[in-house]
Coordinates of C-alpha atoms in Angstrom, one line a residue:
X1 CA -36.3 67.7 6.1
X2 CA -35.7 67.3 2.4
X3 CA -34.3 64.3 0.5
X4 CA -30.8 65.8 0.2
X5 CA -30.1 66.0 3.9
X6 CA -27.8 63.6 5.5
X7 CA -27.6 62.8 9.3
X8 CA -29.5 65.9 10.2
X9 CA -27.0 68.1 8.2
X10 CA -27.8 70.2 5.1
X11 CA -26.3 68.8 2.0
X12 CA -23.0 70.4 0.9
X13 CA -22.1 71.5 -2.6
X14 CA -20.1 68.7 -4.4
X15 CA -17.3 71.1 -5.1
X16 CA -16.7 71.5 -1.4
X17 CA -16.0 67.6 -0.9
X18 CA -12.3 67.8 -0.6
X19 CA -12.4 70.9 1.6
X20 CA -14.8 69.3 3.9
X21 CA -12.4 66.4 4.4
X22 CA -10.1 68.8 6.2
X23 CA -12.6 69.3 8.9
X24 CA -12.1 65.9 10.2
X25 CA -9.7 65.3 13.0
X26 CA -8.0 62.4 11.4
X27 CA -7.9 60.3 8.2
X28 CA -10.4 57.5 7.7
X29 CA -9.2 54.2 9.4
X30 CA -6.7 53.9 12.1
X31 CA -2.9 54.3 12.2
X32 CA -0.4 51.4 12.5
X33 CA 0.2 52.4 16.2
X34 CA -3.5 52.1 17.0
X35 CA -3.6 48.8 15.2
X36 CA -0.7 47.3 16.8
X37 CA -1.6 48.3 20.4
X38 CA -1.4 44.9 22.1
X39 CA -3.1 46.2 25.2
X40 CA -6.3 46.8 23.1
X41 CA -6.0 44.5 20.2
X42 CA -3.9 41.6 21.3
X43 CA -1.3 40.0 19.1
X44 CA -2.3 40.2 15.3
X45 CA -1.7 37.9 12.3
X46 CA -1.8 39.1 8.7
X47 CA -5.5 38.1 8.4
X48 CA -6.5 40.3 11.2
X49 CA -6.3 43.6 9.3
X50 CA -6.5 45.3 5.9
X51 CA -4.9 48.4 4.3
X52 CA -7.3 51.2 3.2
X53 CA -7.0 52.2 -0.5
X54 CA -5.5 55.5 -1.5
X55 CA -5.3 57.3 -4.8
X56 CA -4.2 55.8 -8.2
X57 CA -2.1 58.1 -10.1
X58 CA 0.3 55.7 -11.8
X59 CA 0.4 52.3 -13.7
X60 CA 1.3 49.3 -11.5
X61 CA 4.2 48.6 -13.6
X62 CA 6.0 51.7 -12.2
X63 CA 6.0 50.5 -8.7
X64 CA 9.5 50.1 -7.4
X65 CA 10.1 46.7 -5.7
X66 CA 13.6 47.4 -4.5
X67 CA 14.2 46.5 -1.0
X68 CA 17.0 45.9 1.5
X69 CA 18.2 42.3 2.5
X70 CA 21.0 43.4 4.7
X71 CA 22.8 46.6 5.5
X72 CA 24.9 46.3 2.3
X73 CA 22.8 44.2 -0.1
X74 CA 19.7 45.5 -1.8
X75 CA 17.4 43.2 -4.0
X76 CA 15.2 44.1 -7.0
X77 CA 12.3 42.1 -5.6
X78 CA 11.6 41.4 -1.8
X79 CA 11.5 37.6 -2.0
X80 CA 13.5 34.9 -0.3
X81 CA 13.1 31.2 -0.1
X82 CA 13.4 29.4 3.2
X83 CA 16.4 27.2 4.1
X84 CA 14.3 24.0 4.4
X85 CA 15.4 20.7 2.7
X86 CA 12.1 20.5 0.7
X87 CA 12.3 24.2 -0.4
X88 CA 15.9 25.4 -1.3
X89 CA 18.8 23.7 -3.0
X90 CA 20.7 24.7 -6.2
X91 CA 17.8 25.1 -8.6
X92 CA 15.7 27.1 -6.3
X93 CA 18.6 29.3 -5.3
X94 CA 19.6 30.1 -9.0
X95 CA 16.2 30.9 -10.0
X96 CA 15.3 33.0 -7.0
X97 CA 18.4 35.0 -7.7
X98 CA 17.7 35.2 -11.6
X99 CA 14.3 36.6 -10.7
X100 CA 15.6 39.4 -8.3
X101 CA 15.4 37.6 -5.0
X102 CA 17.6 35.2 -3.2
X103 CA 17.4 31.5 -2.2
X104 CA 18.9 30.5 1.1
X105 CA 20.4 26.9 0.7
X106 CA 19.5 24.6 3.6
X107 CA 22.1 22.9 5.8
X108 CA 20.4 19.6 6.3
X109 CA 23.2 17.9 4.3
X110 CA 27.0 17.4 4.5
X111 CA 29.3 20.2 4.4
X112 CA 30.5 19.2 1.0
X113 CA 27.0 19.0 -0.4
X114 CA 26.1 22.4 0.7
X115 CA 29.4 23.9 -0.4
X116 CA 28.8 22.4 -3.8
X117 CA 25.4 24.0 -4.1
X118 CA 26.9 27.4 -3.2
X119 CA 29.6 26.7 -5.8
X120 CA 27.1 26.0 -8.6
X121 CA 25.0 29.1 -7.8
X122 CA 28.1 31.2 -8.1
X123 CA 29.3 29.7 -11.4
X124 CA 25.8 29.8 -13.0
X125 CA 26.0 33.4 -14.2
X126 CA 29.2 35.3 -14.4
X127 CA 30.7 38.6 -15.7
X128 CA 34.3 37.9 -16.2
X129 CA 35.0 34.4 -15.0
X130 CA 38.2 35.1 -13.0
X131 CA 38.7 31.3 -12.0
X132 CA 37.4 29.3 -15.0
X133 CA 37.8 25.5 -15.0
X134 CA 40.7 24.9 -17.2
X135 CA 42.0 21.6 -18.6
X136 CA 45.2 20.6 -20.4
X137 CA 45.5 19.2 -23.9
X138 CA 46.1 15.8 -22.2
X139 CA 42.8 15.7 -20.5
X140 CA 40.8 12.8 -21.8
X141 CA 37.4 12.9 -23.3
X142 CA 36.1 10.7 -20.4
X143 CA 37.4 13.3 -17.8
X144 CA 35.8 16.2 -19.8
X145 CA 32.5 14.5 -19.8
X146 CA 32.8 13.9 -16.0
X147 CA 33.6 17.7 -15.5
X148 CA 30.4 18.6 -17.3
X149 CA 28.4 16.2 -15.1
X150 CA 30.0 17.8 -12.0
X151 CA 29.6 21.5 -12.9
X152 CA 26.6 21.5 -15.1
X153 CA 28.3 23.1 -18.2
X154 CA 30.6 21.6 -20.8
X155 CA 32.7 24.3 -22.3
X156 CA 36.3 24.4 -21.0
X157 CA 39.4 26.5 -21.9
X158 CA 42.5 24.4 -22.8
X159 CA 45.9 25.7 -21.8
X160 CA 49.3 24.2 -22.2
X161 CA 49.7 23.5 -18.5
X162 CA 46.0 23.0 -17.7
X163 CA 46.1 26.0 -15.4
X164 CA 45.1 29.6 -15.6
X165 CA 47.7 32.1 -16.8
X166 CA 49.1 29.4 -19.2
X167 CA 49.2 29.8 -22.9
X168 CA 45.6 29.2 -24.5
X169 CA 45.7 26.5 -27.1
X170 CA 42.0 25.7 -27.5
X171 CA 38.4 25.5 -26.4
X172 CA 36.5 22.3 -25.9
X173 CA 32.7 22.2 -26.2
X174 CA 30.0 19.6 -25.3
X175 CA 29.6 19.1 -29.1
X176 CA 33.2 18.2 -29.5
X177 CA 33.0 15.3 -27.0
X178 CA 29.4 14.2 -27.0
X179 CA 29.7 11.5 -29.8
X180 CA 33.4 11.0 -29.8
X181 CA 33.8 7.1 -29.8
X182 CA 37.1 6.9 -27.9
X183 CA 36.6 8.1 -24.4
X184 CA 40.4 7.9 -23.7
X185 CA 41.3 10.3 -26.5
X186 CA 43.0 13.5 -25.5
X187 CA 41.0 16.7 -26.0
X188 CA 43.7 18.0 -28.1
X189 CA 42.2 15.7 -30.9
X190 CA 38.7 17.3 -30.7
X191 CA 39.1 20.8 -29.4
X192 CA 38.5 23.9 -31.4
X193 CA 41.7 25.9 -32.1
X194 CA 40.1 28.8 -34.2
X195 CA 39.4 31.3 -31.4
X196 CA 38.1 34.6 -31.0
X197 CA 39.8 36.3 -28.1
X198 CA 39.8 39.7 -26.3
X199 CA 42.9 41.4 -24.8
X200 CA 43.5 41.9 -21.2
X201 CA 42.1 45.3 -19.9
X202 CA 39.0 45.1 -22.0
X203 CA 35.9 46.1 -20.1
X204 CA 32.8 44.0 -19.6
X205 CA 30.6 46.0 -22.1
X206 CA 33.3 45.8 -24.8
X207 CA 33.7 42.1 -24.2
X208 CA 30.1 41.4 -24.4
X209 CA 29.9 43.3 -27.8
X210 CA 32.8 41.1 -29.1
X211 CA 31.1 38.0 -27.8
X212 CA 27.7 39.0 -29.3
X213 CA 29.3 39.5 -32.7
X214 CA 31.1 36.2 -32.8
X215 CA 29.5 32.9 -33.3
X216 CA 31.5 31.4 -30.2
X217 CA 30.1 30.3 -27.0
X218 CA 33.1 31.5 -24.9
X219 CA 35.3 34.5 -25.2
X220 CA 38.8 34.0 -23.6
X221 CA 40.6 37.0 -22.2
X222 CA 44.4 36.7 -23.0
X223 CA 47.4 38.8 -22.0
X224 CA 50.0 40.1 -24.5
X225 CA 51.7 36.6 -24.5
X226 CA 48.5 34.7 -25.2
X227 CA 48.1 33.4 -21.7
X228 CA 44.5 32.9 -20.5
X229 CA 43.6 35.2 -17.6
X230 CA 39.8 35.1 -17.8
X231 CA 36.7 33.9 -19.7
X232 CA 33.3 35.3 -20.7
X233 CA 30.4 33.1 -21.6
X234 CA 27.7 33.5 -24.3
X235 CA 25.1 31.8 -22.0
X236 CA 25.7 34.5 -19.4
X237 CA 25.3 37.2 -22.0
X238 CA 21.8 35.6 -22.8
X239 CA 20.9 35.4 -19.1
X240 CA 21.6 39.2 -18.6
X241 CA 19.1 39.8 -21.3
X242 CA 16.4 37.4 -20.1
X243 CA 16.7 38.2 -16.4
X244 CA 17.3 41.9 -16.1
X245 CA 16.5 42.1 -12.3
X246 CA 18.9 39.2 -11.3
X247 CA 20.5 39.6 -7.9
X248 CA 24.1 39.8 -8.5
X249 CA 27.2 40.6 -6.3
X250 CA 28.5 44.2 -7.4
X251 CA 31.8 44.0 -9.3
X252 CA 31.8 40.3 -10.2
X253 CA 28.3 40.1 -11.7
X254 CA 27.9 36.7 -10.2
X255 CA 24.6 35.6 -8.8
X256 CA 24.0 36.4 -5.1
X257 CA 24.4 33.2 -2.9
X258 CA 23.0 32.7 0.6
X259 CA 23.0 29.7 2.8
X260 CA 22.0 28.7 6.4
X261 CA 24.2 27.2 9.1
X262 CA 23.7 26.3 12.7
X263 CA 25.2 27.9 15.8
X264 CA 27.5 25.1 17.1
X265 CA 31.2 25.0 17.0
X266 CA 31.2 22.4 14.1
X267 CA 29.3 25.0 12.1
X268 CA 32.5 27.1 12.0
X269 CA 34.1 24.5 9.7
X270 CA 31.0 24.4 7.6
X271 CA 31.1 28.2 7.2
X272 CA 34.7 28.2 6.2
X273 CA 33.9 25.8 3.4
X274 CA 31.0 27.9 2.3
X275 CA 33.0 31.1 2.2
X276 CA 35.6 29.3 0.2
X277 CA 32.9 28.2 -2.3
X278 CA 31.9 32.0 -2.8
X279 CA 29.1 32.4 -0.1
X280 CA 27.8 36.1 0.2
X281 CA 25.2 35.9 2.9
X282 CA 24.9 33.5 5.9
X283 CA 21.7 33.1 7.9
X284 CA 22.1 31.6 11.5
X285 CA 19.2 29.1 11.6
X286 CA 17.7 28.8 15.0
X287 CA 14.1 28.7 16.1
X288 CA 15.1 31.1 19.0
X289 CA 17.9 33.3 18.0
X290 CA 18.6 35.0 21.4
X291 CA 21.1 32.3 22.7
X292 CA 24.7 32.4 23.9
X293 CA 25.5 30.1 20.9
X294 CA 24.2 32.6 18.4
X295 CA 25.7 35.6 19.9
X296 CA 29.2 33.9 20.2
X297 CA 28.8 32.7 16.5
X298 CA 27.9 36.1 15.1
X299 CA 31.0 37.8 16.9
X300 CA 33.3 35.0 15.7
X301 CA 32.0 35.4 12.1
X302 CA 32.5 39.1 12.3
X303 CA 36.1 38.7 13.3
X304 CA 36.9 36.0 10.8
X305 CA 34.9 37.0 7.7
X306 CA 34.5 40.7 7.7
X307 CA 33.0 41.0 4.4
X308 CA 30.4 38.3 4.8
X309 CA 26.8 39.6 5.5
X310 CA 25.3 37.9 8.6
X311 CA 21.5 37.6 9.2
X312 CA 20.6 36.5 12.7
X313 CA 17.4 35.0 14.2
X314 CA 14.8 34.0 14.6
X315 CA 13.4 36.7 16.8
X316 CA 10.0 38.0 17.6
X317 CA 10.6 40.6 20.3
X318 CA 12.7 43.8 20.7
X319 CA 14.7 42.2 23.5
X320 CA 15.7 39.3 21.3
X321 CA 16.6 41.7 18.4
X322 CA 18.6 44.0 20.7
X323 CA 21.0 41.2 21.7
X324 CA 21.7 40.2 18.1
X325 CA 22.0 43.8 16.8
X326 CA 24.6 44.4 19.6
X327 CA 26.4 41.4 18.6
X328 CA 26.8 42.8 15.0
X329 CA 24.2 41.4 12.7
X330 CA 23.6 42.8 9.2
X331 CA 20.0 41.6 9.1
X332 CA 17.4 40.0 11.2
X333 CA 14.9 37.0 10.5
X334 CA 11.5 37.4 12.2
X335 CA 9.1 34.6 13.1
X336 CA 8.5 31.9 15.7
X337 CA 5.8 29.3 15.2
X338 CA 4.0 31.1 12.2
X339 CA 5.2 28.8 9.4
X340 CA 2.6 26.5 7.7
X341 CA 4.5 23.4 8.8
X342 CA 5.5 24.7 12.3
X343 CA 3.8 23.8 15.5
X344 CA 6.1 25.5 18.1
X345 CA 3.4 27.9 19.3
X346 CA 1.0 24.9 19.8
X347 CA 3.5 22.6 21.4
X348 CA 5.7 24.9 23.3
X349 CA 3.4 27.8 24.1
X350 CA 6.2 30.0 23.0
X351 CA 6.2 32.5 20.1
X352 CA 4.2 35.5 18.9
X353 CA 1.5 36.2 16.2
X354 CA 3.4 37.2 13.0
X355 CA 2.0 40.6 12.3
X356 CA 2.8 41.9 15.7
X357 CA 6.3 40.3 15.6
X358 CA 7.3 42.0 12.4
X359 CA 6.0 45.3 13.5
X360 CA 7.7 45.4 16.8
X361 CA 11.1 44.0 15.7
X362 CA 11.2 46.2 12.5
X363 CA 10.4 49.3 14.3
X364 CA 13.3 48.7 16.7
X365 CA 15.8 47.4 14.2
X366 CA 15.1 50.3 11.8
X367 CA 16.7 52.6 14.4
X368 CA 20.1 50.9 13.8
X369 CA 19.7 50.4 10.1
X370 CA 19.2 46.7 10.3
X371 CA 16.8 45.3 7.6
X372 CA 14.5 42.4 8.6
X373 CA 13.1 39.3 6.9
X374 CA 9.4 38.5 7.8
X375 CA 9.7 34.6 7.9
X376 CA 6.5 32.6 8.2
X377 CA 2.8 32.9 7.7
X378 CA 3.1 34.1 4.1
X379 CA 0.2 32.5 2.1
X380 CA -0.7 34.9 -0.6
X381 CA 0.0 38.3 -2.2
X382 CA -1.9 40.1 0.5
X383 CA 0.3 38.7 3.3
X384 CA 3.5 39.8 1.5
X385 CA 2.2 43.4 1.3
X386 CA 1.1 43.4 5.0
X387 CA 4.6 42.3 6.0
X388 CA 6.3 45.0 3.9
X389 CA 3.9 47.7 5.2
X390 CA 4.9 46.8 8.8
X391 CA 8.5 47.3 8.0
X392 CA 10.0 44.1 6.7
X393 CA 12.6 44.6 3.9
X394 CA 12.0 41.2 2.5
X395 CA 9.6 38.2 3.1
X396 CA 10.6 34.5 3.3
X397 CA 8.6 31.7 1.8
X398 CA 8.6 28.0 2.5
X399 CA 5.4 26.2 1.9
X400 CA 4.4 28.8 -0.7
X401 CA 7.4 27.7 -2.9
X402 CA 7.7 24.0 -1.7
X403 CA 5.9 22.4 -4.7
X404 CA 7.5 24.5 -7.4
X405 CA 9.4 22.7 -10.2
X406 CA 12.7 24.0 -8.9
X407 CA 12.2 22.7 -5.2
X408 CA 14.0 19.6 -4.3
X409 CA 12.3 16.3 -4.6
X410 CA 10.1 14.6 -7.3
X411 CA 6.4 14.8 -8.0
X412 CA 4.0 12.3 -6.8
X413 CA 0.3 11.7 -7.9
X414 CA -2.0 11.9 -4.8
X415 CA -5.3 10.1 -4.2
X416 CA -7.1 13.1 -5.8
X417 CA -5.1 12.6 -9.0
X418 CA -3.1 15.9 -8.6
X419 CA 0.6 16.3 -8.7
X420 CA 2.2 16.9 -5.3
X421 CA 5.6 17.3 -3.5
X422 CA 6.7 16.4 -0.1
X423 CA 7.0 19.5 2.3
X424 CA 8.1 19.1 5.9
X425 CA 8.9 21.5 8.6
X426 CA 12.5 21.4 9.9
X427 CA 11.2 20.7 13.3
X428 CA 9.3 17.5 12.2
X429 CA 10.3 14.1 13.3
X430 CA 11.0 13.2 9.6
X431 CA 13.5 16.1 9.2
X432 CA 15.1 15.5 12.6
X433 CA 15.7 11.7 12.0
X434 CA 16.9 12.2 8.4
X435 CA 20.0 9.9 8.2
X436 CA 21.0 11.3 4.8
X437 CA 21.4 14.7 6.5
X438 CA 23.8 13.3 9.2
X439 CA 21.3 12.1 11.8
X440 CA 22.5 9.3 14.0
X441 CA 20.7 6.1 14.6
X442 CA 21.3 6.8 18.4
X443 CA 19.4 10.0 19.0
X444 CA 21.7 10.8 21.9
X445 CA 24.7 10.8 19.5
X446 CA 23.1 13.2 17.1
X447 CA 25.1 16.2 18.0
X448 CA 24.9 19.2 15.6
X449 CA 25.0 16.8 12.5
X450 CA 21.3 17.2 11.6
X451 CA 19.9 20.8 10.9
X452 CA 16.6 19.9 12.4
X453 CA 17.8 18.9 15.7
X454 CA 20.3 21.8 15.9
X455 CA 17.8 24.4 14.9
X456 CA 15.4 23.3 17.8
X457 CA 18.3 22.7 20.4
X458 CA 17.5 19.0 20.4
X459 CA 21.0 17.5 20.0
X460 CA 21.6 14.8 22.5
X461 CA 17.8 14.4 23.3
X462 CA 17.0 10.7 23.7
X463 CA 13.3 11.6 23.0
X464 CA 12.7 14.1 20.3
X465 CA 9.9 16.6 20.6
X466 CA 8.3 17.7 17.3
X467 CA 7.9 21.3 16.5
X468 CA 7.0 20.7 12.9
X469 CA 4.9 18.5 10.7
X470 CA 5.3 16.6 7.3
X471 CA 2.9 16.4 4.4
X472 CA 2.5 17.3 0.7
X473 CA 1.6 20.4 -1.1
X474 CA 0.0 20.8 -4.5
X475 CA 2.1 21.5 -7.7
X476 CA 2.6 25.3 -8.3
X477 CA 4.5 24.9 -11.5
X478 CA 7.8 26.7 -12.3
X479 CA 9.0 29.5 -10.2
X480 CA 9.6 31.4 -13.5
X481 CA 5.9 32.0 -13.6
X482 CA 5.0 32.0 -10.0
X483 CA 7.4 34.6 -8.7
X484 CA 6.5 37.1 -11.5
X485 CA 2.8 36.6 -10.4
X486 CA 3.8 37.5 -6.8
X487 CA 5.6 40.6 -8.1
X488 CA 2.8 41.8 -10.2
X489 CA 0.4 41.1 -7.4
X490 CA 2.4 43.3 -5.0
X491 CA 2.7 46.1 -7.6
X492 CA -1.1 46.2 -8.0
X493 CA -1.6 46.2 -4.4
X494 CA 0.8 49.1 -3.8
X495 CA -1.0 50.8 -6.7
X496 CA -4.3 50.5 -4.9
X497 CA -2.7 51.9 -1.6
X498 CA -1.3 54.8 -3.7
X499 CA 2.5 54.1 -3.1
X500 CA 5.0 53.9 -5.9
X501 CA 7.6 52.0 -4.0
X502 CA 8.1 49.8 -0.9
X503 CA 10.0 52.6 0.7
X504 CA 7.2 55.1 0.0
X505 CA 4.8 52.5 1.5
X506 CA 6.7 52.2 4.8
X507 CA 7.2 55.9 5.0
X508 CA 3.4 56.5 4.6
X509 CA 2.7 53.9 7.3
X510 CA 5.1 55.5 9.7
X511 CA 3.6 59.1 9.0
X512 CA 0.1 57.9 9.5
X513 CA -0.9 58.5 6.0
X514 CA -1.3 54.9 5.0
X515 CA -4.3 53.7 7.1
X516 CA -5.6 50.5 8.3
X517 CA -8.7 48.6 9.5
X518 CA -9.1 45.8 12.0
X519 CA -11.1 42.7 10.6
X520 CA -13.6 41.0 12.7
X521 CA -14.3 37.3 12.1
X522 CA -17.3 38.4 10.0
X523 CA -15.2 40.8 8.1
X524 CA -12.8 38.0 7.3
X525 CA -15.6 35.7 6.1
X526 CA -17.0 38.6 4.0
X527 CA -13.6 39.1 2.3
X528 CA -13.4 35.5 1.2
X529 CA -15.2 33.6 -1.5
X530 CA -18.8 32.7 -0.7
X531 CA -22.2 32.1 -2.2
X532 CA -21.2 29.5 -4.8
X533 CA -23.4 26.4 -5.2
X534 CA -20.7 24.1 -6.2
X535 CA -16.9 24.0 -6.2
X536 CA -14.9 27.1 -7.2
X537 CA -11.8 27.1 -9.3
X538 CA -9.4 29.8 -7.7
X539 CA -7.0 30.2 -10.7
X540 CA -4.5 32.8 -9.4
X541 CA -2.5 33.7 -12.7
X542 CA -2.3 32.9 -16.4

């Protein structure tokens, strides 16, 4: 036996290596169906398996991150932020959309507050602004400053009547009113009257060219009689350049807006206000989506707001998904008890490991063209890739985004000297008793006013049972850096696997070409950091 023999076989010529591969009955590793066979493997989490590498034949930057949120809406990146009151309000929703994802505004607040947040998202970036804020020459400087405080911008068109389709007489900017001493002066005394305008019928590209050549902040669009019919903003032109992947509603060029509501009769009024504010996608927020309340709500929404995209959930089984698909949902949200601040599985003994949930529900929903959001259990780039390979169109993040600059709340300094923000599950006692969100002092009187109690079917309970926890998480910096890091990480992961798009990844999994390996406890330990004598700095991006 010579030194070139292996396992009792003669050594083959190196030129025959690829040919010899064909003699094996299957590819290395196991298929997704073998991995997800609960009768043999049990329920799996994201940490329980790995994807095997493929062939790298392209740069990571070429990986296409396009993915489906709902039947009609496609995102440039597969990221959504959770509708939690410590995760998504106006700033998070705006920046998630600018970076190619979507932020889902929470409903643990008054109807008016939530509608205002939706309105601010829709007005943040526009193509032609078809319903601009218009003031009259008699509007005072004080009133103009108040409008800036309310809307977050300070450039307003001035027309004779103070309404759209009235003769344009000027433009007032923040500079015009900022240092004006007499707050009661009419804006006619400070407004700019030397205007650059574009005629009715101009297309968006032509209007942008006119605006870019001018030194003005706004471009009014006027009809033949000089009446204002629309507006274009320079700040929006700059945003188009800075954020090329922004999620926008086709046709209007406005940022995509999503928000959550409950499933009680009172939520119908809430939804009507949100739709009036410009809502594009509604998520029905429930810990267990297969209920008479949600099914009735889906059917009502589909009859009242036919253009509104509806995402149902949460679900973890085919049976749950089937009921909501039959009711008419445009998307599903998957997860029960997998979130970092959720203890439903522990307390209620109900739920399902997240990887198994995602695979089983996505496999079923795909037969009806219904995209799914993997919600919960996402702690790193690897988990995102695993959720996508199991069929999810998008993933939802809560704790991963909770301490970003754009999340609600202010930073505090912990005992360790590090910056932190509060993060709480919507099933936590803190969230369910939040008076600012509509919670009543008398728990029995707290009927569908608080998102936490409504989500966990606890309205009217004299004793609240927690299904979530409260705490704090370390500062992650701005989402403007963190989300691009996640995107780049996913692209490099797909490059390692050998797939140039999320769609190609999912097709490869389905065809058995993308392979998997189950991880034992020892394998998981091996895959982590080990062997360092002291503390380790785990810097994720720069």
